[in-house]
Amino acid sequence: MYTSKLLRNLIEEFTKLPGIGTKTAQRLAFYLLKIPKEEALPLAKAIESLKERVRFCSVCFNATEDETCSICKDSKRDRKILCVVEKISDLVALEKSGEFKGHYHILQGALSPLDGIGPEQLRVKELLNRLRNSEVDEVIIATAPNAEGEATALYLAKLIKPLVRKVTRIARGLPVGSELEYADEVTLSRALEGRREM
């Protein structure tokens, strides 16, 4: 179909990205082929820099170029409240709401036995160690309101309750089956305000 093997390879690589089908991959590849080299190379450099320099925060597992991310370093944030989320994009969405002023812990996924994702594949052990050695008073579980997120929340609540005074779950302002990263700031703000104890 494609006369260029390199073009075909790029399209195949794009289709490996989440949410990118063949048609979108083709559009992206053709766009990059069309634009001048000096406009395309910054994208390649940004990807290379990301893979070489960005790592996970040693405390919360957020993306950072340093050992510890700027949120964990921020002394103005409330160290007594910890919000547990599935992904970095969930943290970003909550930060956009402007409502949460505590710290985070990113699980890097949710329990999904059918996909082979158990507690060992998540940052659960690190969360429990963190809670044992901290002044955290309340843990807000902000996993997605879908089957995997709910199972993860229930599992975590059982483990966390003996370690902190209060375990809460974000309120149902979020549509069931959706992802936190796609919710608007007002919905996320209301969900945080209406959290409930577990």
Short mmCIF file of C-alpha atoms in Angstrom, two decimals:
data_model
loop_
_atom_site.label_atom_id
_atom_site.label_comp_id
_atom_site.label_asym_id
_atom_site.label_seq_id
_atom_site.Cartn_x
_atom_site.Cartn_y
_atom_site.Cartn_z
CA MET A 1 0.00 0.00 0.00
CA TYR A 2 2.72 2.51 1.00
CA THR A 3 5.68 2.94 -1.32
CA SER A 4 7.83 4.07 1.59
CA LYS A 5 8.79 1.55 4.26
CA LEU A 6 9.73 4.40 6.64
CA LEU A 7 6.30 6.01 6.23
CA ARG A 8 4.61 2.67 6.91
CA ASN A 9 6.78 2.18 10.02
CA LEU A 10 5.83 5.62 11.37
CA ILE A 11 2.12 4.93 10.82
CA GLU A 12 2.48 1.59 12.63
CA GLU A 13 4.23 3.32 15.56
CA PHE A 14 1.47 5.95 15.80
CA THR A 15 -1.22 3.23 15.92
CA LYS A 16 0.45 1.85 19.08
CA LEU A 17 -0.51 5.06 20.91
CA PRO A 18 -3.77 5.00 22.90
CA GLY A 19 -6.74 6.38 20.99
CA ILE A 20 -4.89 6.52 17.66
CA GLY A 21 -6.42 4.44 14.90
CA THR A 22 -5.05 3.84 11.43
CA LYS A 23 -6.70 6.89 9.83
CA THR A 24 -5.44 9.27 12.53
CA ALA A 25 -1.99 7.67 12.34
CA GLN A 26 -1.96 8.24 8.58
CA ARG A 27 -3.00 11.90 9.00
CA LEU A 28 -0.22 12.48 11.55
CA ALA A 29 2.40 10.76 9.41
CA PHE A 30 1.38 12.64 6.25
CA TYR A 31 1.38 15.91 8.20
CA LEU A 32 4.93 15.27 9.46
CA LEU A 33 6.02 14.32 5.96
CA LYS A 34 4.60 17.58 4.57
CA ILE A 35 6.01 20.09 7.06
CA PRO A 36 9.61 21.36 6.90
CA LYS A 37 12.26 19.34 8.72
CA GLU A 38 12.91 22.17 11.22
CA GLU A 39 9.26 22.00 12.32
CA ALA A 40 9.22 18.21 12.71
CA LEU A 41 12.50 17.74 14.55
CA PRO A 42 11.38 19.50 17.78
CA LEU A 43 8.74 16.78 18.19
CA ALA A 44 11.39 14.07 17.85
CA LYS A 45 13.66 15.96 20.28
CA ALA A 46 10.80 16.38 22.80
CA ILE A 47 10.12 12.62 22.74
CA GLU A 48 13.81 11.84 23.12
CA SER A 49 14.20 14.30 26.03
CA LEU A 50 11.10 12.89 27.73
CA LYS A 51 12.47 9.35 27.61
CA GLU A 52 15.97 10.38 28.70
CA ARG A 53 15.22 12.92 31.45
CA VAL A 54 11.74 12.44 32.88
CA ARG A 55 11.26 9.89 35.66
CA PHE A 56 8.79 9.14 38.42
CA CYS A 57 8.92 11.10 41.65
CA SER A 58 10.45 8.96 44.41
CA VAL A 59 7.61 9.97 46.76
CA CYS A 60 4.34 10.14 44.78
CA PHE A 61 5.27 8.74 41.32
CA ASN A 62 4.37 11.93 39.44
CA ALA A 63 6.44 12.80 36.35
CA THR A 64 9.49 14.94 37.13
CA GLU A 65 13.02 15.69 35.98
CA ASP A 66 14.17 15.71 39.61
CA GLU A 67 14.25 13.07 42.33
CA THR A 68 11.14 14.64 43.92
CA CYS A 69 8.36 16.51 42.07
CA SER A 70 7.41 20.14 42.73
CA ILE A 71 4.14 19.15 44.46
CA CYS A 72 5.95 16.94 46.99
CA LYS A 73 8.52 19.71 47.58
CA ASP A 74 5.87 22.41 48.12
CA SER A 75 5.86 23.24 51.85
CA LYS A 76 2.61 25.22 51.49
CA ARG A 77 0.60 22.11 50.65
CA ASP A 78 -1.28 20.27 53.40
CA ARG A 79 0.75 17.21 54.41
CA LYS A 80 -2.14 15.78 56.44
CA ILE A 81 -4.27 15.04 53.34
CA LEU A 82 -3.22 12.55 50.67
CA CYS A 83 -5.19 11.98 47.47
CA VAL A 84 -4.70 8.61 45.77
CA VAL A 85 -5.22 8.61 41.99
CA GLU A 86 -4.71 6.05 39.24
CA LYS A 87 -2.72 8.09 36.72
CA ILE A 88 -0.68 11.25 36.33
CA SER A 89 -3.43 12.66 34.09
CA ASP A 90 -5.85 12.30 37.05
CA LEU A 91 -3.50 14.39 39.20
CA VAL A 92 -3.35 17.02 36.45
CA ALA A 93 -7.16 17.11 36.23
CA LEU A 94 -7.53 17.55 40.01
CA GLU A 95 -4.87 20.27 40.05
CA LYS A 96 -6.81 22.16 37.35
CA SER A 97 -9.85 22.22 39.65
CA GLY A 98 -7.83 24.37 42.07
CA GLU A 99 -9.70 22.72 44.95
CA PHE A 100 -7.16 20.27 46.34
CA LYS A 101 -4.18 21.59 48.32
CA GLY A 102 -2.80 18.36 49.78
CA HIS A 103 -0.39 15.78 48.42
CA TYR A 104 -0.86 12.90 45.97
CA HIS A 105 0.02 9.27 45.47
CA ILE A 106 -0.21 7.84 41.95
CA LEU A 107 -0.96 4.12 41.75
CA GLN A 108 0.00 3.91 38.07
CA GLY A 109 -3.13 1.93 37.24
CA ALA A 110 -6.13 0.18 38.78
CA LEU A 111 -6.85 -3.39 39.80
CA SER A 112 -7.94 -5.42 36.79
CA PRO A 113 -7.55 -9.18 37.31
CA LEU A 114 -8.74 -9.93 33.76
CA ASP A 115 -5.82 -7.86 32.44
CA GLY A 116 -3.39 -9.41 34.91
CA ILE A 117 -3.13 -6.24 37.02
CA GLY A 118 -3.06 -7.03 40.72
CA PRO A 119 -1.76 -5.06 43.72
CA GLU A 120 1.82 -6.10 42.87
CA GLN A 121 1.66 -4.18 39.56
CA LEU A 122 0.49 -0.99 41.31
CA ARG A 123 2.22 1.33 43.78
CA VAL A 124 0.22 -0.06 46.72
CA LYS A 125 3.22 -1.22 48.78
CA GLU A 126 4.82 2.22 48.42
CA LEU A 127 1.53 3.86 49.49
CA LEU A 128 1.31 1.76 52.66
CA ASN A 129 4.97 2.42 53.53
CA ARG A 130 4.41 6.11 52.96
CA LEU A 131 1.38 6.18 55.27
CA ARG A 132 3.21 4.29 58.03
CA ASN A 133 5.97 6.92 58.05
CA SER A 134 3.94 10.12 57.68
CA GLU A 135 1.62 12.56 59.39
CA VAL A 136 -1.25 11.89 56.95
CA ASP A 137 -4.61 12.18 58.69
CA GLU A 138 -6.98 11.70 55.73
CA VAL A 139 -6.64 9.69 52.52
CA ILE A 140 -8.96 10.61 49.66
CA ILE A 141 -9.37 7.76 47.19
CA ALA A 142 -9.97 9.35 43.79
CA THR A 143 -9.98 6.35 41.47
CA ALA A 144 -12.25 6.34 38.41
CA PRO A 145 -15.95 5.59 38.95
CA ASN A 146 -15.83 2.38 36.90
CA ALA A 147 -15.58 -1.30 37.90
CA GLU A 148 -11.77 -1.28 38.15
CA GLY A 149 -11.68 2.03 40.04
CA GLU A 150 -14.35 0.91 42.50
CA ALA A 151 -12.58 -2.42 43.14
CA THR A 152 -9.31 -0.56 43.69
CA ALA A 153 -10.98 1.90 46.08
CA LEU A 154 -12.52 -0.87 48.19
CA TYR A 155 -9.27 -2.81 48.30
CA LEU A 156 -7.27 0.27 49.32
CA ALA A 157 -9.79 1.37 51.94
CA LYS A 158 -9.43 -1.94 53.78
CA LEU A 159 -5.64 -1.63 53.84
CA ILE A 160 -5.52 2.08 54.70
CA LYS A 161 -8.16 2.33 57.47
CA PRO A 162 -5.85 1.01 60.21
CA LEU A 163 -3.15 3.52 59.25
CA VAL A 164 -5.05 6.86 59.16
CA ARG A 165 -7.90 8.55 60.97
CA LYS A 166 -10.12 9.02 57.93
CA VAL A 167 -10.51 7.39 54.49
CA THR A 168 -12.82 9.15 52.03
CA ARG A 169 -13.93 8.57 48.45
CA ILE A 170 -14.61 11.38 45.99
CA ALA A 171 -18.31 12.09 45.55
CA ARG A 172 -20.43 10.93 42.64
CA GLY A 173 -20.22 14.15 40.70
CA LEU A 174 -18.36 12.15 38.08
CA PRO A 175 -20.21 10.04 35.53
CA VAL A 176 -19.92 6.29 36.10
CA GLY A 177 -17.62 4.62 33.60
CA SER A 178 -15.68 7.81 32.82
CA GLU A 179 -12.09 8.85 33.45
CA LEU A 180 -11.01 11.66 35.79
CA GLU A 181 -8.81 13.26 33.15
CA TYR A 182 -11.89 14.04 30.98
CA ALA A 183 -13.97 15.67 33.71
CA ASP A 184 -14.26 19.45 33.82
CA GLU A 185 -12.89 21.54 36.70
CA VAL A 186 -16.31 22.30 38.27
CA THR A 187 -17.31 18.63 38.35
CA LEU A 188 -13.97 17.67 39.92
CA SER A 189 -14.26 20.50 42.43
CA ARG A 190 -17.74 19.31 43.51
CA ALA A 191 -16.57 15.71 43.66
CA LEU A 192 -13.78 16.68 46.06
CA GLU A 193 -16.10 18.81 48.19
CA GLY A 194 -18.68 16.02 48.45
CA ARG A 195 -16.27 13.21 49.28
CA ARG A 196 -17.51 10.68 51.80
CA GLU A 197 -15.89 8.51 54.42
CA MET A 198 -15.39 4.85 53.53
#
